[in-house]
Structure formats: C-alpha cells, structure tokens
Amino acid sequence: MVALDRLMKPRSIAVVGGGTWCANIIRECQRIGFEGHIWPVHPNRAEVAGVTAYASIEALPEAPDAAFIGVNRDATIGVVSDLAARGAGGAVCFASGFREASSELSDGDGLQEQLVAAAGNMPILGPNCYGFVNALDRAALWPDVHGMVPCDTGVAIVGQSSNVAINLTMQRRGLPVAYVVTVGNQAQIGMADIGAALLCDPRVTALGLHIEGVNDLRAYEALAQTAKRLGKPVVVMKVGVSDQAQRATVSHTASLAGSDAGAKALMRRLGFAQVDSPSALLETLKVLHVTGGLSSNKIASMSCSGGEASLMADIGMSCGVDYPRLNTAQTDALRGALGPKVALANPLDYHTYIWGDQAALTRCFTAMMDGDLAMGCVVLDFPREDRFAAPEWKLVLNAVADTAAATGKPMALLASMAEGMPEAIAVEAMERFVVPLCGMADGLAAIAAASQVKVASQVPLLLPNLCDDAVTLTEAEAKSALSQHGLRVPKSVVVGSATDAGVAANDLGFPVVLKGIGFAHKTEAGAVRVCLTSAKAVLAAASAMPCSDFLVEEMITETVAELLVGVLCDPAHGFVLTIGAGGVLTEILSDTVSLLLPVSSAEVENALSRLRCFPLLQGYRGKAGANVDAIVAAVLSVQEFVQANQDTLKEVEINPLICGPKEAIAVDALIRMGGNR
C-alpha cells in the first residue's frame, strides 16, 4: 500500500506559485484552522496572501510534508523533481495538459511520463486535480471553495471530478465528511490506493467513490480486502458507461453486457454497494457511517399518515427494499400501544392518536422492531423553521433515538422530501446514532444499497487481454473448440453443396437442422431451417439459402427453455459472463445476469435463480423442468475454455443453449479471437 500519511495528514504545507489558486490554498488552510506551517514558494515575491514566501524549495526550513504545485504544466515537472530531492512527503499537481489532453496536445502522454519519473518514490496526486481536504486534521490543499467543517470522525469521499467533489462537500444532510480527495489523471497513485489508505485511518468510518473508469483491477481487489480486514464499508457511484466492450462485436452478449454490466458485476464481486446519483451516494454514506452496513433489505416503516405509508410501499418496491409481514409478537405489542382502531401492517400508519406522546411513540416504534429487521424507518417531515415552531416533531426524534437504544437495531428518521429534514435536525440525529434520510426515493435507495455491502471474493479476477484484430470462427470451429472442454454440442457435418447436405442428413438421421455458413445472425439472414425430415426437404432448404457452404446437424428435442451463455473480454473489468434468456428474443427480453470470471458452481446456480425465466427451468405449470446441474456444467465448460484462451479470446457466445430434462446442449456458438498487440 502506498504510504500517504505525510501527504494526507501534513504538519507543514508548501504552496508553490503565486496566483489566485495558490492564494486560495493559504486562505482555505487558515479558514479550516490548520495549525501547522504554511510556506509559500515564489522566486520573486516576498509574500503570498499575506504569508512570508521563500524563494525556492531548497530555501524552506525543512522538507514539507505536503505541497500544492500551482504552476504551469512544464514548470510542474521541475518542482516535483525539487520536492522529491528535498524529501517532501508528497504533492498535489494542479496543472492540466497532460495525458487527459493527449488528443489535443501531442506531448501530453510524454509529459505525464516525465512527471511520474520526476516524482520517483514521492507520492503525487493528479495531475489535473484539485487535491484534498482533511477535516480531521484541518488541512486543505484545495484551491477553491468547499463546504467541509472540522470533525472528529466521518466518511471519506474520493472522486475523479473536482466539481462533483465540491458539490458533495456542500451537502446539508448532517453527514460528517472527514476527507474529500480528487485524483485527476491518477498518473502515479490510483483511486483504489487512496481509498485503501484513507480506510486505514481509524477515524474514517466508510468510503465513498465516484468512479468514471476503472484503471487497475488488482488495486481495487486490494482495496476490497482492506475494507474487509477493517470491517469498513464502501459505496460507489459509477458513471461513464463505455462502448469499449461493444465496439466491433457481432454478438448479443456484447450489446447486453457491455462496460456498464461489467462495472456492476465488478462492484458486486468486490462487495461494494453501488448507487446512481450524488444524493443517493450521500444518503448511503449516512447509513454506512451509523450502521457499518445493513444485514439485509428488510425494514419496517412507520408514519402517522396513510398516504405516507402508501408512498413508502410503492417507492420501496421500486428501490428494492422488503417490508416483511408483521409477526404475532409485533401485532400484539402494537395493538397494546395503539388500541383497536388502527389497522396494523408494514408499512404502518400509526395515525395521530399518540402524536405528542413520546413514551407512546417509543412503545409503538419498539413494538414494530421485533423480528428479523435490518432497520426501522419513521417518516417525518419537519415544518419550515422560518414559519413554525415544531416541538412535537422533536418528540418523534427522541422516540426514534430511544427505540434504537432499546432494541439495538438501526433506526432512521426519513423525510419524504429533502426540504423536510433541516440540517440542524440531521446533525443532531447523527449524533444520537439515528440516520436522517433526506427524501423517500434517495433514502430507500440508500437502505437498499447499504444492504449490498458484502464480503469481497477471495478469488482473483481473470484479467482482460490486450488483443486487437479479432477473427470470428465458423460455427463448426467454435463448437469443436468448446466441445474439447466438455460442452455438449449436436452431432454435425460441414458440406460444400446443397446435394451433399441431403446426403449428410441421411447419414445423421432425421430430423435435422440446416444452417448456412458465413452469417453472424442466421435467423435474420434466412440461413437456418429446423425440423427437416427428409433429404428432399434438406436439398430444397439449402438451395434457397444465400450461401454455398452448410452445417447439417442433429435436431435437439425435449426443450424446456433456451438460454444465452456469453463471455465478453471487457478491457476495463475483465471477462464478463452473461447468462440470460436465449433465442431470437434475447435482446428484447433482456433477462440477464452478469458475473465476472472466474465463478463457482454455486455462483452460477445463484445467477440462474435471479433470472425472470428461472421458473421455466424449475418446471412451470406442471411441465418438466430442466436439468439445472447440466446447465451449470455447461457454463463451467465455457469458463474452462475462456481460461485456456484468455490471452487471445475476445468473446464467446452460446445462443441458444437448449436446456432439457436431461442435458444442456449448445446448438449455436460464436467465438472471436484476437491477435497480440
């Protein structure tokens, strides 16, 4: 792990440069209360922002723990070299015009390589980044406004966009933010390395990542293991869906998997929660800060309004939370707390009979929290502070805090809209170990996300290759290659004329399937005919196809369901396995689950169970089910083929895999292999 303590927790800060950005660094350090030394460095100025300046890095009283480099890109390299020679603890490289601008500046790549070489073993953030704010130690190597305030414990946020990071620091949701860090080009130190270093700070409770692209799979695996070892959760906001994995592909797998599916599969494998918006990221971090992660998505909802209860039910369903039915202990205790007039359910409308009675509210909430629940949510929007006094509303917060203390279960105070949760109330709730959730949709999404935090897989990912110029094998070649790894394929013969097709069909035995060779999507090209029962029918079908070479194969019957099994080499995330409903409606149905290789048989079984079409495999409405063990074995055979060819394989697809009561048979296959760069 990269040693970042001196840089991230500095006792002395050098500010190199004299422009507005550098002056801002000095002011932000002073504003947040930094107690260490601030040393401006400028060759021609006696002071910067009212602080005495030094003419050079060599002239500093000692090697600084951290430096902000606010000069142009060419000068930055020399400054980095001087800081490294002086023994500095690290530097923030603010300048742009490096690799991120390589399409506009021909020397961008080379300049970034020079920067990394100049740094040597000295850690550098960026280039092309704002730097960081450490609210725990009151250090702000940050050249712009921010909303951070000193705190004793809190969450860390690491991102690639400085503007998004600024916006996150301006939150008024009661979330204590200990660190915010931007990584820029990640020329030397990546986001995963920074995240792991921050998690090692005992004052950090959880980590939030804003990821635009994954650049080092092994580093993210190491981050996941660090999070597991420390018992600290990670939540990711992943953006920037790429078409890298879909470029120049001819399969359904590519359009269904792509980079977004690979990213989601990666986060699941690493045990990280994932959200889609900045507000959901902040709300999830609040849940994680207080709870460390939820054991499940099972919650109880309580409100004094039937309308709010209905909203919670509907929004909760779309967000992926579960409201278990009330058990006998809950109904008995709730009836005693609420009397005979209240209909008991989850979500619960407890009416207003107990409004303003803190003890009665506590009895109600405590009764509701019996059973296997991960969290309780009490819906409450506070009136506008500038227009109303709301002492009765504060009693609800008291009751929620008392319930958390009495039951030992996490509790949340949830406002239907963000405006309904005043910042002062949110801060107080956090101090009392109650999660203040701002908005039903974001709050419930945060609860669902917090239940996704899992233990990371111990098995290393299969890393992607760097091959180009992929060649598509013929179907017969693809099936032959896969069959060598145990995959069951139909008996078949390749022929070069319509007449030979009829002869081959006689030899195989009827019924047969006839396919034209040379088509990626045979159905659309009119190059496939099934259930042909005579040589005459085969000859006629072959004569009508727009090709001269044919594949004649046995017709597979006793079909329970058709599945797609595909693996795509995603350059960012590894080998993405997609399992889903197959056949000609694959993309229309979009019933798929994606995993990253390697996988175990148990993981394949679990993926199958998550498909909407899984009831068909089990046997639907009295019909025979499929042999799930055979399906799992087929998927593992494909994985074995991928592992044997990982250096050159770009994608493999079976569509459909015919799933029957006894066997799982690949009746169509596509393989694309590349050449080494």
XYZ file of C-alpha atoms in Angstrom:
677
model
C 0.000 0.000 0.000
C 1.231 3.495 -0.863
C 2.431 5.452 2.195
C 0.325 8.612 2.151
C 0.279 9.660 5.807
C 2.660 12.613 5.450
C 0.840 13.939 2.396
C -2.711 13.437 3.693
C -2.030 14.412 7.339
C 0.560 17.177 6.961
C 2.152 19.285 9.691
C 3.728 21.562 7.105
C 2.457 22.643 3.681
C 4.418 24.266 0.863
C 2.421 26.285 -1.681
C 4.397 26.649 -4.918
C 3.254 29.524 -7.120
C 1.778 32.951 -6.612
C -1.504 33.071 -8.495
C -5.070 33.134 -7.233
C -5.252 29.371 -6.862
C -2.224 29.338 -4.569
C -3.578 32.231 -2.519
C -6.784 30.252 -2.127
C -4.848 27.302 -0.675
C -3.425 29.539 2.045
C -6.810 31.066 2.835
C -8.581 27.682 2.929
C -5.965 26.276 5.308
C -6.408 29.290 7.550
C -10.194 29.121 7.338
C -10.430 25.462 8.355
C -7.962 26.017 11.200
C -4.734 24.356 10.037
C -2.223 24.599 12.904
C 0.951 23.615 11.073
C 3.398 25.624 8.964
C 2.336 27.186 5.644
C 5.287 28.028 3.391
C 4.602 29.857 0.123
C 7.329 29.408 -2.511
C 7.859 32.084 -5.162
C 11.147 33.286 -6.708
C 10.132 36.946 -6.992
C 7.617 37.701 -4.263
C 8.173 38.424 -0.591
C 4.724 37.174 0.423
C 1.686 35.340 -0.940
C -1.742 36.013 0.577
C -0.089 37.797 3.465
C 2.282 34.940 4.355
C 6.058 35.289 4.003
C 7.335 33.481 0.913
C 10.556 31.557 0.252
C 12.487 31.927 -2.971
C 12.869 28.208 -3.615
C 12.105 24.752 -2.262
C 15.734 24.473 -1.185
C 15.273 27.590 0.952
C 12.428 26.087 3.024
C 13.177 25.489 6.725
C 12.699 21.749 6.224
C 11.177 19.278 3.805
C 7.424 19.901 3.703
C 5.013 17.081 4.452
C 2.756 18.198 1.615
C 2.960 20.625 -1.284
C 0.440 22.206 -3.612
C 2.001 22.896 -7.009
C 0.125 25.739 -8.691
C 2.395 26.451 -11.675
C 2.053 25.563 -15.366
C 2.491 22.015 -16.640
C 6.073 22.398 -17.848
C 7.262 24.028 -14.636
C 5.408 21.412 -12.567
C 7.884 18.711 -13.553
C 10.865 20.657 -12.238
C 9.044 21.492 -8.990
C 8.164 17.828 -8.450
C 11.798 16.881 -9.003
C 12.956 19.504 -6.477
C 10.399 18.373 -3.878
C 11.403 14.735 -4.283
C 15.072 15.633 -3.914
C 14.288 17.613 -0.760
C 12.440 14.643 0.782
C 8.906 16.052 0.739
C 6.036 13.825 1.831
C 4.047 14.315 -1.351
C 2.444 16.829 -3.678
C -0.790 17.826 -5.373
C -0.229 18.545 -9.081
C -2.892 21.062 -10.065
C -1.861 21.780 -13.675
C -3.671 20.228 -16.630
C -2.426 19.479 -20.138
C -1.056 16.001 -19.515
C -2.482 12.644 -20.615
C -6.088 13.859 -20.298
C -5.347 16.252 -23.199
C -3.365 13.838 -25.366
C -5.844 14.134 -28.237
C -5.301 17.912 -28.284
C -1.652 18.082 -27.175
C 0.810 15.741 -28.845
C 3.211 15.884 -25.898
C 0.582 15.180 -23.203
C 1.460 11.495 -22.753
C 5.191 12.112 -22.716
C 4.901 14.964 -20.245
C 2.939 12.787 -17.830
C 5.613 10.097 -18.035
C 8.236 12.736 -17.226
C 6.172 13.861 -14.243
C 5.996 10.349 -12.791
C 9.720 9.852 -13.348
C 10.487 13.167 -11.607
C 8.420 12.137 -8.570
C 10.292 8.888 -8.040
C 9.115 7.450 -4.723
C 7.417 10.673 -3.612
C 3.597 10.356 -3.783
C 1.803 12.753 -6.128
C -1.914 13.334 -6.675
C -3.039 14.198 -10.195
C -2.028 15.917 -12.355
C -5.171 17.790 -13.355
C -6.763 17.654 -9.910
C -7.813 19.934 -7.069
C -6.207 17.898 -4.301
C -7.837 17.177 -0.955
C -9.370 18.475 2.259
C -8.703 16.664 5.533
C -11.316 17.898 8.021
C -9.927 15.680 10.782
C -6.517 17.379 10.856
C -7.766 20.647 9.345
C -5.612 20.625 6.229
C -6.932 21.975 2.913
C -4.749 21.538 -0.157
C -7.759 22.680 -2.150
C -7.700 25.797 -4.376
C -11.411 26.548 -4.417
C -14.455 26.839 -2.190
C -15.683 23.799 -0.265
C -18.214 23.040 2.433
C -16.048 20.988 4.784
C -16.000 21.686 8.519
C -13.740 20.148 11.178
C -14.912 16.805 12.561
C -13.596 14.028 14.805
C -14.853 11.077 12.736
C -16.560 10.772 9.397
C -16.628 9.305 5.923
C -14.062 9.705 3.169
C -15.023 10.571 -0.416
C -12.665 10.063 -3.363
C -13.609 11.141 -6.871
C -12.371 11.963 -10.340
C -14.306 15.200 -10.816
C -13.347 18.259 -8.773
C -16.671 19.994 -9.412
C -18.669 16.966 -8.290
C -16.470 16.781 -5.201
C -17.149 20.451 -4.416
C -20.878 19.842 -4.739
C -20.717 16.862 -2.397
C -18.953 18.919 0.267
C -21.778 21.463 0.169
C -24.293 18.909 1.456
C -26.649 19.998 4.235
C -27.690 16.499 5.229
C -25.835 16.040 8.513
C -23.140 13.794 7.032
C -19.732 14.247 8.679
C -17.154 14.247 5.863
C -13.633 13.530 7.104
C -11.806 13.598 3.758
C -12.585 14.609 0.220
C -9.924 13.752 -2.388
C -9.802 14.194 -6.150
C -7.451 12.038 -8.190
C -7.272 13.656 -11.633
C -5.229 11.617 -14.088
C -4.054 9.098 -11.478
C -0.624 9.231 -13.090
C 1.107 7.626 -10.122
C -1.458 6.882 -7.418
C -4.862 5.465 -8.281
C -8.215 5.939 -6.625
C -8.164 2.460 -5.096
C -4.793 3.068 -3.438
C -6.005 6.359 -1.978
C -9.214 4.755 -0.768
C -7.318 1.967 0.975
C -5.016 4.471 2.683
C -7.967 6.519 3.945
C -9.776 3.447 5.266
C -6.709 2.733 7.385
C -7.311 5.986 9.278
C -9.201 4.790 12.395
C -11.286 7.979 12.336
C -12.779 7.113 8.935
C -15.988 5.080 9.133
C -16.858 4.437 5.473
C -15.648 5.204 1.964
C -17.496 6.692 -0.999
C -16.031 6.521 -4.508
C -17.071 8.469 -7.595
C -15.610 6.351 -10.413
C -15.583 7.301 -14.070
C -13.336 4.442 -15.143
C -11.516 1.533 -13.522
C -7.804 1.550 -14.293
C -6.302 -1.194 -12.103
C -8.358 -4.266 -11.230
C -5.768 -5.674 -8.856
C -5.689 -2.382 -6.912
C -9.458 -2.496 -6.489
C -9.230 -6.099 -5.314
C -6.649 -4.970 -2.743
C -8.980 -2.140 -1.657
C -11.784 -4.657 -1.154
C -9.537 -6.835 1.001
C -8.522 -3.793 3.065
C -12.185 -2.897 3.576
C -12.922 -6.473 4.605
C -9.991 -6.605 7.037
C -11.000 -3.337 8.680
C -14.729 -4.018 8.590
C -15.441 -0.724 6.830
C -17.997 -0.455 4.009
C -17.516 1.062 0.546
C -20.168 2.589 -1.718
C -19.565 3.515 -5.357
C -21.212 5.970 -7.729
C -20.112 4.605 -11.101
C -20.642 6.725 -14.210
C -19.222 6.865 -17.727
C -20.771 3.855 -19.463
C -18.330 2.998 -22.212
C -18.757 1.406 -25.625
C -15.274 -0.141 -25.490
C -16.576 -3.619 -24.895
C -19.227 -3.304 -27.618
C -17.042 -1.989 -30.423
C -16.763 -4.229 -33.488
C -18.787 -7.048 -31.947
C -21.380 -9.196 -33.627
C -22.958 -10.981 -30.665
C -25.964 -10.441 -28.436
C -23.615 -10.746 -25.460
C -21.811 -7.514 -26.321
C -24.990 -5.475 -26.529
C -26.356 -6.964 -23.308
C -23.148 -6.966 -21.263
C -21.022 -4.024 -22.275
C -18.987 -1.997 -19.864
C -21.864 -0.992 -17.571
C -22.760 -4.599 -16.796
C -19.077 -5.312 -16.244
C -18.816 -2.432 -13.786
C -21.869 -3.580 -11.829
C -20.552 -7.133 -11.732
C -17.186 -5.857 -10.509
C -18.726 -3.875 -7.644
C -20.817 -6.866 -6.570
C -17.758 -9.104 -6.614
C -15.764 -6.596 -4.570
C -18.592 -6.360 -2.032
C -19.172 -2.651 -2.688
C -22.603 -1.024 -2.657
C -23.488 0.887 -5.809
C -25.688 3.948 -6.381
C -26.539 6.111 -9.375
C -26.649 9.706 -8.116
C -24.773 12.110 -5.835
C -27.730 12.400 -3.454
C -28.043 8.615 -3.146
C -24.292 8.438 -2.513
C -24.571 10.887 0.389
C -27.615 9.153 1.857
C -25.923 5.748 1.637
C -22.806 7.109 3.328
C -25.006 8.282 6.189
C -26.454 4.803 6.634
C -22.978 3.262 6.470
C -21.474 5.829 8.861
C -24.021 4.982 11.556
C -24.548 1.256 10.932
C -21.454 -0.054 9.143
C -23.789 -1.734 6.638
C -27.164 -3.453 6.911
C -27.655 -7.184 7.311
C -30.493 -7.274 4.753
C -33.009 -5.116 2.890
C -35.808 -5.980 5.347
C -37.151 -2.862 7.040
C -40.118 -1.549 8.993
C -41.805 1.711 8.032
C -43.811 3.827 10.452
C -45.690 7.063 9.781
C -48.778 8.874 11.034
C -50.265 9.085 7.541
C -51.839 6.510 5.249
C -50.594 8.488 2.270
C -47.018 8.327 3.518
C -47.378 4.597 4.201
C -48.558 4.046 0.620
C -45.680 6.098 -0.799
C -43.200 4.129 1.269
C -44.692 0.873 -0.017
C -44.582 1.902 -3.675
C -41.196 3.619 -3.653
C -39.712 0.865 -1.536
C -40.767 -1.725 -4.090
C -39.030 0.183 -6.893
C -35.897 0.737 -4.780
C -35.538 -2.898 -3.740
C -36.397 -2.881 -0.036
C -38.572 -5.507 1.612
C -41.344 -4.902 4.155
C -41.884 -8.223 5.970
C -45.361 -9.055 7.226
C -45.960 -8.438 10.907
C -45.482 -11.384 13.235
C -47.677 -12.232 16.202
C -45.397 -10.516 18.715
C -45.494 -7.313 16.680
C -49.267 -7.270 16.271
C -49.893 -7.999 19.957
C -47.497 -5.284 21.120
C -48.738 -2.771 18.544
C -52.356 -3.412 19.485
C -51.455 -2.655 23.090
C -49.658 0.544 22.085
C -52.190 1.832 19.530
C -55.547 0.445 20.570
C -58.229 -1.237 18.455
C -58.837 1.423 15.784
C -55.518 1.232 13.912
C -55.056 -1.218 11.034
C -51.761 -2.991 11.581
C -49.421 -3.539 8.645
C -45.896 -2.866 7.389
C -45.635 -0.039 6.307
C -47.584 1.101 9.336
C -49.877 4.122 9.571
C -49.965 4.634 13.339
C -52.431 7.540 12.958
C -52.267 10.560 15.276
C -53.717 9.055 18.444
C -50.278 9.019 20.058
C -48.961 12.221 18.468
C -47.159 14.377 21.023
C -46.728 11.480 23.492
C -43.048 10.495 23.423
C -43.497 7.445 25.632
C -46.355 6.119 23.498
C -44.401 6.754 20.301
C -41.470 4.837 21.739
C -43.722 1.899 22.669
C -45.119 1.843 19.122
C -41.762 2.039 17.388
C -40.204 -0.520 19.715
C -43.079 -2.946 19.153
C -42.668 -2.580 15.391
C -38.978 -3.513 15.540
C -39.479 -7.103 16.706
C -38.343 -9.812 14.321
C -35.730 -10.102 11.592
C -35.426 -6.459 10.546
C -32.288 -4.649 9.400
C -33.622 -1.132 10.036
C -36.655 0.813 11.133
C -37.760 3.991 9.319
C -40.004 6.613 10.872
C -41.347 9.036 8.268
C -41.334 12.639 9.423
C -41.083 15.954 7.576
C -40.340 18.964 9.758
C -42.258 22.206 9.122
C -40.406 25.230 7.782
C -38.228 26.600 10.565
C -38.786 30.206 9.466
C -42.553 29.931 9.825
C -43.383 27.411 12.535
C -42.177 26.128 15.875
C -42.318 22.333 15.964
C -41.759 20.972 19.482
C -43.977 17.904 18.885
C -41.873 16.880 15.906
C -38.781 16.817 18.102
C -40.538 14.270 20.334
C -40.587 11.850 17.367
C -36.823 12.134 17.023
C -36.491 11.463 20.742
C -38.683 8.377 20.438
C -36.705 7.094 17.462
C -33.428 7.514 19.365
C -34.939 5.774 22.409
C -36.088 2.902 20.176
C -32.603 2.466 18.712
C -31.153 2.345 22.230
C -33.810 -0.073 23.495
C -33.753 -2.533 20.590
C -30.133 -2.281 19.460
C -31.383 -2.052 15.871
C -30.552 0.746 13.420
C -33.203 3.427 13.127
C -33.746 6.156 10.553
C -35.773 9.340 10.547
C -36.899 9.715 6.936
C -38.277 12.900 5.387
C -40.388 12.437 2.276
C -38.522 15.365 0.671
C -35.014 16.674 1.332
C -36.517 20.017 2.371
C -38.300 18.250 5.209
C -35.059 17.478 7.035
C -33.451 20.644 8.487
C -29.686 20.456 8.705
C -29.677 21.061 12.465
C -32.063 18.129 12.990
C -29.957 15.920 10.686
C -26.792 16.747 12.626
C -28.494 16.047 15.952
C -29.918 12.774 14.659
C -26.462 11.592 13.563
C -25.048 12.492 16.957
C -27.748 10.307 18.516
C -27.000 7.381 16.150
C -30.195 7.902 14.154
C -29.820 8.083 10.373
C -31.512 11.221 8.963
C -32.633 10.344 5.442
C -33.476 13.175 3.064
C -36.156 12.122 0.594
C -38.057 8.861 0.239
C -36.531 7.779 -3.078
C -32.922 8.540 -2.144
C -33.392 7.309 1.422
C -34.876 3.964 0.438
C -32.294 3.558 -2.344
C -29.623 4.159 0.304
C -31.074 1.463 2.553
C -31.141 -0.993 -0.348
C -27.562 -0.071 -1.255
C -26.344 -0.421 2.342
C -27.694 -3.971 2.341
C -25.500 -4.758 -0.691
C -22.259 -4.387 1.272
C -20.814 -7.884 1.336
C -17.541 -9.671 1.913
C -15.319 -9.477 -1.161
C -14.455 -12.600 -3.124
C -11.062 -14.079 -2.291
C -10.577 -15.454 -5.818
C -8.534 -13.141 -8.105
C -10.248 -11.886 -11.232
C -9.362 -13.183 -14.660
C -7.617 -10.162 -16.169
C -8.519 -8.970 -19.688
C -6.116 -9.270 -22.586
C -4.896 -6.504 -24.909
C -5.619 -8.150 -28.245
C -6.706 -6.490 -31.466
C -7.873 -7.605 -34.922
C -10.302 -10.264 -33.726
C -11.279 -13.031 -36.138
C -14.654 -14.789 -35.928
C -14.518 -18.584 -36.069
C -17.112 -20.505 -38.029
C -19.883 -22.103 -36.007
C -18.418 -25.552 -36.609
C -14.974 -24.377 -35.462
C -16.456 -22.727 -32.385
C -18.422 -25.802 -31.379
C -15.439 -28.050 -31.900
C -13.265 -25.836 -29.700
C -15.871 -25.715 -26.939
C -16.575 -29.439 -27.046
C -12.926 -30.085 -26.189
C -13.685 -28.538 -22.797
C -16.691 -30.742 -22.095
C -19.531 -28.754 -23.629
C -22.212 -30.921 -25.231
C -22.879 -29.926 -28.882
C -25.058 -31.584 -31.548
C -23.572 -34.094 -33.953
C -22.920 -32.272 -37.224
C -21.307 -32.313 -40.671
C -19.962 -29.408 -42.768
C -20.667 -29.721 -46.507
C -19.975 -27.623 -49.604
C -23.127 -28.077 -51.645
C -26.880 -28.496 -51.342
C -26.629 -32.055 -52.678
C -24.034 -33.018 -50.084
C -26.284 -31.523 -47.420
C -29.030 -34.004 -48.305
C -26.590 -36.914 -48.172
C -25.181 -35.789 -44.819
C -28.680 -35.515 -43.383
C -29.401 -39.122 -44.353
C -26.248 -40.229 -42.594
C -27.043 -38.262 -39.396
C -30.677 -39.364 -39.237
C -33.787 -37.194 -39.181
C -34.962 -34.701 -38.085
C -32.057 -32.330 -38.753
C -31.256 -28.635 -38.685
C -29.690 -26.939 -41.723
C -27.619 -23.767 -41.300
C -25.891 -21.587 -43.850
C -22.254 -20.837 -43.063
C -20.972 -17.273 -43.002
C -23.702 -15.435 -41.096
C -23.415 -13.949 -37.628
C -27.202 -13.853 -37.197
C -28.597 -16.721 -39.244
C -32.269 -16.192 -38.460
C -32.246 -12.641 -39.802
C -30.419 -13.806 -42.963
C -32.842 -16.665 -43.636
C -29.953 -19.093 -43.217
C -31.417 -21.582 -40.755
C -34.149 -24.221 -41.112
C -35.197 -26.593 -38.381
C -37.000 -29.919 -38.138
C -36.246 -31.088 -41.676
C -37.401 -34.683 -42.018
C -36.162 -35.789 -45.453
C -33.214 -35.413 -47.818
C -35.566 -33.733 -50.308
C -36.528 -31.104 -47.728
C -32.861 -30.508 -46.883
C -31.950 -30.086 -50.565
C -34.781 -27.597 -51.106
C -33.870 -25.599 -47.990
C -30.183 -25.480 -48.938
C -30.969 -24.345 -52.471
C -32.987 -21.428 -51.109
C -30.233 -20.130 -48.806
C -27.874 -17.325 -49.938
C -24.695 -19.375 -49.449
C -22.811 -22.410 -50.757
C -21.497 -23.998 -47.545
C -23.729 -25.603 -44.945
C -23.765 -27.116 -41.491
C -26.064 -30.099 -41.089
C -26.682 -31.198 -37.518
C -28.958 -33.309 -35.393
C -32.192 -31.705 -34.233
C -32.341 -31.335 -30.449
C -35.769 -32.014 -28.970
C -37.258 -32.037 -25.456
C -36.587 -28.339 -24.938
C -37.618 -26.825 -21.600
C -36.016 -23.418 -22.159
C -33.410 -21.643 -24.255
C -30.606 -19.709 -22.551
C -27.796 -17.450 -23.648
C -24.348 -18.020 -22.162
C -21.756 -15.470 -23.240
C -18.385 -14.179 -22.101
C -17.026 -10.812 -23.211
C -13.490 -9.553 -22.650
C -14.181 -6.111 -21.186
C -10.905 -4.146 -21.201
C -11.836 -2.300 -18.008
C -13.377 -5.022 -15.855
C -12.185 -8.435 -17.013
C -14.124 -11.316 -18.530
C -17.849 -10.647 -18.130
C -20.063 -13.737 -18.051
C -23.656 -13.110 -19.099
C -26.374 -15.692 -18.520
C -29.901 -14.985 -19.680
C -32.970 -15.878 -21.651
C -31.822 -17.010 -25.080
C -33.117 -17.495 -28.598
C -34.261 -14.921 -31.115
C -35.858 -12.689 -28.435
C -32.714 -12.378 -26.313
C -32.261 -8.616 -26.614
C -35.974 -7.865 -26.443
C -36.411 -9.806 -23.203
C -33.145 -8.508 -21.673
C -33.454 -11.073 -18.889
C -29.804 -11.439 -17.949
C -27.398 -11.635 -15.033
C -23.706 -10.730 -15.369
C -20.782 -12.033 -13.315
C -17.018 -11.743 -13.593
C -14.866 -14.804 -14.153
C -13.861 -16.979 -12.504
C -17.098 -18.207 -10.956
C -18.033 -21.216 -8.846
C -20.895 -23.628 -9.448
C -22.776 -22.062 -6.523
C -22.444 -18.603 -8.080
C -23.790 -19.915 -11.393
C -26.754 -21.517 -9.625
C -27.451 -18.259 -7.807
C -27.286 -16.314 -11.087
C -29.785 -18.690 -12.700
C -32.171 -18.245 -9.771
C -32.146 -14.461 -10.329
C -33.451 -14.754 -13.899
C -37.107 -13.978 -14.535
C -37.254 -17.117 -16.667
C -35.984 -19.319 -13.828
C -39.498 -20.751 -13.140
C -39.343 -22.304 -16.616
C -36.164 -24.123 -15.646
C -37.807 -25.420 -12.488
C -40.877 -26.670 -14.317
C -43.798 -24.334 -14.912
C -47.489 -25.244 -14.585
C -46.872 -28.958 -14.355
C -44.326 -29.129 -17.168
C -40.991 -30.888 -16.764
C -38.091 -28.804 -15.505
C -34.609 -28.548 -16.935
C -31.521 -30.266 -15.582
C -30.020 -27.301 -13.717
C -26.873 -29.271 -12.885
C -26.289 -29.780 -16.614
C -26.749 -26.051 -17.234
C -24.222 -25.229 -14.536
C -21.791 -27.747 -16.011
C -22.213 -26.161 -19.451
C -21.405 -22.715 -18.064
C -18.331 -24.047 -16.284
C -17.212 -25.701 -19.539
C -17.389 -22.309 -21.226
C -15.363 -20.840 -18.359
C -12.750 -23.566 -18.783
C -12.462 -22.659 -22.476
C -12.076 -18.973 -21.600
C -9.370 -19.688 -19.045
C -7.475 -21.782 -21.571
C -7.615 -18.978 -24.153
C -7.607 -15.843 -22.007
C -4.588 -14.344 -23.766
C -6.403 -14.016 -27.107
C -10.136 -14.523 -26.564
C -12.392 -11.500 -27.168
C -15.795 -13.140 -26.807
C -17.642 -16.407 -26.862
C -21.382 -16.858 -27.074
C -23.753 -19.790 -26.990
C -27.231 -18.824 -28.106
C -29.217 -20.807 -27.600
C -28.144 -23.325 -25.018
C -31.009 -25.812 -25.245
C -31.940 -26.810 -21.708
C -33.787 -30.101 -21.433
C -34.780 -32.518 -18.679
C -31.519 -34.432 -19.110
C -28.982 -32.303 -20.960
C -27.888 -28.766 -21.784
C -26.724 -28.593 -25.411
C -25.119 -25.694 -27.290
C -26.876 -25.559 -30.659
C -25.230 -22.332 -31.820
C -21.871 -20.855 -30.884
C -19.751 -17.857 -31.778
C -16.115 -17.226 -30.873
C -13.952 -14.201 -31.637
C -10.198 -14.486 -31.118
C -7.710 -11.641 -31.371
C -4.026 -11.247 -32.126
C -1.478 -9.877 -29.648
C -0.580 -6.201 -29.853
